[in-house]
mmCIF file of C-alpha atoms in Angstrom:
data_model
loop_
_atom_site.group_PDB
_atom_site.id
_atom_site.type_symbol
_atom_site.label_atom_id
_atom_site.label_comp_id
_atom_site.label_asym_id
_atom_site.label_seq_id
_atom_site.Cartn_x
_atom_site.Cartn_y
_atom_site.Cartn_z
ATOM 1 C CA LYS J 792 -0.817 -12.937 -9.211
ATOM 2 C CA LYS J 793 -2.915 -10.201 -10.795
ATOM 3 C CA PRO J 794 -6.597 -9.825 -9.852
ATOM 4 C CA ASP J 795 -8.871 -11.666 -12.301
ATOM 5 C CA ASP J 796 -11.848 -9.325 -12.216
ATOM 6 C CA LEU J 797 -10.214 -6.144 -13.521
ATOM 7 C CA PRO J 798 -11.111 -4.926 -17.013
ATOM 8 C CA GLU J 799 -8.680 -5.469 -19.889
ATOM 9 C CA LYS J 800 -8.617 -1.776 -20.770
ATOM 10 C CA PHE J 801 -8.215 0.778 -18.049
ATOM 11 C CA GLU J 802 -9.758 4.228 -18.185
ATOM 12 C CA HIS J 803 -6.742 5.676 -16.401
ATOM 13 C CA LYS J 804 -3.293 5.205 -17.916
ATOM 14 C CA ASN J 805 -1.148 5.159 -14.741
ATOM 15 C CA PHE J 806 -3.673 3.006 -12.858
ATOM 16 C CA GLY J 807 -3.580 0.513 -15.734
ATOM 17 C CA LYS J 808 0.223 0.535 -15.954
ATOM 18 C CA ILE J 809 0.494 -0.238 -12.248
ATOM 19 C CA VAL J 810 -2.029 -3.091 -12.328
ATOM 20 C CA ARG J 811 -0.688 -4.612 -15.566
ATOM 21 C CA SER J 812 2.863 -4.484 -14.187
ATOM 22 C CA ASN J 813 1.734 -6.123 -10.921
ATOM 23 C CA GLY J 814 3.074 -3.216 -8.877
ATOM 24 C CA GLN J 815 6.442 -3.038 -10.649
ATOM 25 C CA PHE J 816 5.907 -0.002 -12.906
ATOM 26 C CA SER J 817 9.063 2.090 -12.751
ATOM 27 C CA ILE J 818 9.117 5.867 -12.586
ATOM 28 C CA ASP J 819 10.924 8.493 -10.557
ATOM 29 C CA SER J 820 8.473 10.613 -8.642
ATOM 30 C CA GLU J 821 8.311 13.132 -5.849
ATOM 31 C CA ASN J 822 5.490 12.977 -3.321
ATOM 32 C CA LYS J 823 3.870 16.179 -4.565
ATOM 33 C CA VAL J 824 0.288 16.819 -3.461
ATOM 34 C CA ASN J 825 -2.407 17.899 -5.931
ATOM 35 C CA ASN J 826 -6.050 18.936 -5.471
ATOM 36 C CA HIS J 827 -7.401 15.457 -6.264
ATOM 37 C CA PHE J 828 -5.125 13.985 -3.598
ATOM 38 C CA LEU J 829 -6.399 16.450 -0.996
ATOM 39 C CA GLU J 830 -10.008 15.720 -1.967
ATOM 40 C CA ALA J 831 -9.355 11.974 -1.742
ATOM 41 C CA LEU J 832 -7.687 12.371 1.630
ATOM 42 C CA ASN J 833 -10.777 14.149 2.945
ATOM 43 C CA PHE J 834 -12.997 11.279 1.745
ATOM 44 C CA PHE J 835 -10.609 8.724 3.263
ATOM 45 C CA GLN J 836 -10.482 10.483 6.627
ATOM 46 C CA GLU J 837 -14.265 10.821 7.011
ATOM 47 C CA GLU J 838 -15.901 8.649 9.644
ATOM 48 C CA PRO J 839 -16.721 6.201 8.195
ATOM 49 C CA PRO J 840 -14.358 6.554 5.229
ATOM 50 C CA GLN J 841 -16.041 7.276 1.894
ATOM 51 C CA VAL J 842 -13.994 4.597 0.153
ATOM 52 C CA GLU J 843 -15.540 4.710 -3.337
ATOM 53 C CA ASP J 844 -15.162 8.499 -3.506
ATOM 54 C CA ALA J 845 -11.622 8.263 -2.139
ATOM 55 C CA ILE J 846 -10.660 5.667 -4.765
ATOM 56 C CA ALA J 847 -12.086 7.848 -7.546
ATOM 57 C CA SER J 848 -10.187 10.913 -6.344
ATOM 58 C CA PHE J 849 -6.932 9.058 -5.607
ATOM 59 C CA THR J 850 -7.136 7.576 -9.121
ATOM 60 C CA LYS J 851 -7.516 11.082 -10.588
ATOM 61 C CA SER J 852 -4.583 12.206 -8.452
ATOM 62 C CA LEU J 853 -2.547 9.285 -9.750
ATOM 63 C CA GLU J 854 -3.116 10.477 -13.311
ATOM 64 C CA GLU J 855 -1.711 13.904 -12.478
ATOM 65 C CA LYS J 856 1.274 12.673 -10.500
ATOM 66 C CA LEU J 857 2.342 9.132 -9.706
ATOM 67 C CA THR J 858 3.461 9.173 -6.060
ATOM 68 C CA ALA J 859 4.160 6.648 -3.341
ATOM 69 C CA ASN J 860 1.621 8.353 -1.064
ATOM 70 C CA THR J 861 -1.174 8.061 -3.619
ATOM 71 C CA CYS J 862 -0.385 4.396 -4.265
ATOM 72 C CA ASN J 863 -0.224 3.692 -0.534
ATOM 73 C CA TYR J 864 -3.598 5.337 0.071
ATOM 74 C CA LEU J 865 -5.157 3.478 -2.867
ATOM 75 C CA GLY J 866 -3.889 0.281 -1.265
ATOM 76 C CA ARG J 867 -5.461 1.273 2.051
ATOM 77 C CA CYS J 868 -8.769 1.962 0.284
ATOM 78 C CA TYR J 869 -8.746 -1.495 -1.286
ATOM 79 C CA VAL J 870 -7.923 -3.051 2.102
ATOM 80 C CA LEU J 871 -11.057 -1.387 3.475
ATOM 81 C CA GLN J 872 -12.991 -3.081 0.656
ATOM 82 C CA ASN J 873 -11.405 -6.454 1.538
ATOM 83 C CA ARG J 874 -9.567 -6.390 -1.813
ATOM 84 C CA SER J 875 -6.105 -7.474 -0.696
ATOM 85 C CA ASP J 876 -5.347 -8.672 -4.230
ATOM 86 C CA ILE J 877 -5.313 -5.167 -5.672
ATOM 87 C CA ALA J 878 -4.195 -3.488 -2.419
ATOM 88 C CA ARG J 879 -0.988 -5.534 -2.590
ATOM 89 C CA ILE J 880 -0.268 -4.197 -6.078
ATOM 90 C CA PHE J 881 -0.541 -0.585 -4.935
ATOM 91 C CA PHE J 882 1.562 -1.162 -1.811
ATOM 92 C CA MET J 883 4.208 -2.808 -4.005
ATOM 93 C CA GLN J 884 4.124 0.161 -6.368
ATOM 94 C CA ALA J 885 4.473 2.591 -3.465
ATOM 95 C CA THR J 886 7.575 0.757 -2.234
ATOM 96 C CA ARG J 887 8.996 0.724 -5.764
ATOM 97 C CA ILE J 888 8.625 4.507 -6.017
ATOM 98 C CA ASP J 889 9.916 5.122 -2.493
ATOM 99 C CA GLU J 890 11.528 2.124 -0.813
ATOM 100 C CA LYS J 891 11.701 4.049 2.453
ATOM 101 C CA HIS J 892 8.062 5.158 2.510
ATOM 102 C CA PRO J 893 7.126 5.236 6.217
ATOM 103 C CA TYR J 894 3.870 3.256 5.739
ATOM 104 C CA ALA J 895 3.931 1.298 2.483
ATOM 105 C CA MET J 896 6.276 -1.489 3.644
ATOM 106 C CA ALA J 897 4.258 -2.028 6.822
ATOM 107 C CA ASN J 898 1.018 -2.034 4.835
ATOM 108 C CA LEU J 899 2.489 -4.506 2.340
ATOM 109 C CA ALA J 900 3.608 -6.849 5.142
ATOM 110 C CA ILE J 901 0.178 -6.672 6.780
ATOM 111 C CA CYS J 902 -1.495 -7.263 3.422
ATOM 112 C CA TYR J 903 0.601 -10.385 2.825
ATOM 113 C CA LYS J 904 -0.300 -11.673 6.292
ATOM 114 C CA SER J 905 -4.005 -11.104 5.570
ATOM 115 C CA ILE J 906 -3.833 -13.364 2.502
ATOM 116 C CA GLY J 907 -1.915 -16.107 4.313
ATOM 117 C CA MET J 908 1.539 -15.360 2.893
ATOM 118 C CA ASP J 909 3.127 -15.368 6.334
ATOM 119 C CA GLU J 910 6.741 -15.946 5.259
ATOM 120 C CA GLU J 911 6.638 -13.023 2.836
ATOM 121 C CA ALA J 912 4.921 -10.894 5.498
ATOM 122 C CA LEU J 913 7.689 -11.703 7.966
ATOM 123 C CA ARG J 914 10.434 -10.983 5.413
ATOM 124 C CA ILE J 915 8.977 -7.595 4.504
ATOM 125 C CA ALA J 916 8.241 -6.625 8.124
ATOM 126 C CA GLN J 917 11.791 -7.547 9.127
ATOM 127 C CA GLU J 918 13.232 -5.555 6.224
ATOM 128 C CA ALA J 919 11.093 -2.544 7.110
ATOM 129 C CA ILE J 920 12.000 -2.628 10.807
ATOM 130 C CA LYS J 921 15.713 -3.117 10.097
ATOM 131 C CA GLY J 922 15.604 -0.222 7.632
ATOM 132 C CA ASN J 923 14.645 2.047 10.545
ATOM 133 C CA TYR J 924 12.529 4.397 8.416
ATOM 134 C CA LEU J 925 9.056 3.414 9.604
ATOM 135 C CA ASP J 926 7.167 5.895 11.695
ATOM 136 C CA ASP J 927 5.621 4.970 15.046
ATOM 137 C CA TRP J 928 2.207 4.123 13.519
ATOM 138 C CA ALA J 929 3.745 1.649 11.078
ATOM 139 C CA VAL J 930 5.839 -0.076 13.743
ATOM 140 C CA GLN J 931 2.797 -0.340 16.017
ATOM 141 C CA GLU J 932 0.680 -1.800 13.187
ATOM 142 C CA ILE J 933 3.355 -4.430 12.516
ATOM 143 C CA LYS J 934 3.305 -5.301 16.226
ATOM 144 C CA ASN J 935 -0.509 -5.325 16.303
ATOM 145 C CA GLN J 936 -0.483 -7.879 13.482
ATOM 146 C CA GLY J 937 1.971 -10.076 15.351
ATOM 147 C CA LEU J 938 4.840 -9.262 12.980
ATOM 148 C CA HIS J 939 7.503 -8.089 15.403
ATOM 149 C CA LYS J 940 10.950 -8.830 16.767
ATOM 150 C CA ASP J 941 11.169 -11.685 19.191
ATOM 151 C CA GLN J 942 14.507 -11.648 21.012
ATOM 152 C CA ASP J 943 14.164 -15.210 22.342
ATOM 153 C CA ALA J 944 13.298 -16.869 19.028
ATOM 154 C CA ASP J 945 15.761 -18.292 16.524
ATOM 155 C CA SER J 946 14.429 -15.939 13.865
ATOM 156 C CA ASP J 947 14.194 -12.155 14.113
ATOM 157 C CA LEU J 948 10.434 -12.096 13.670
ATOM 158 C CA GLU J 949 7.596 -14.344 14.643
ATOM 159 C CA ILE J 950 3.930 -14.348 13.814
ATOM 160 C CA GLU J 951 1.587 -14.391 16.778
ATOM 161 C CA GLU J 952 -1.673 -16.238 16.196
#
């Protein structure tokens, strides 16, 4: 489901294509870094993160080059704003661009869990772990959210409450 409170027309073409396609916009892309991305990353990594500034700069970066990293970071920014509806779209787009992105699948699984879509969260977490391309942070985040392998259970993964 697409977020209801987004404007019909989008100022940024790639941002709009991603949202209108519900995270299924298709394009081949390399994870090339541009100046807007670096600026956004600085805003994101401040303590506390400067989320509005990061979103603005990541959106500018997205217009220069559509990458999985930029989409993943935009998703993280929207998570920090408690906007899982739009965060999910950007995590989905990141996984569409790079299905083996070391963070996007974990972030998508966690996002689904946060909105109560536990079965989808489990499916995605299991797929990501079995794919063996997550980095240590992503695996730990999946475990921290209770989405991890349980050797004694009938299923591969189990949600801890």
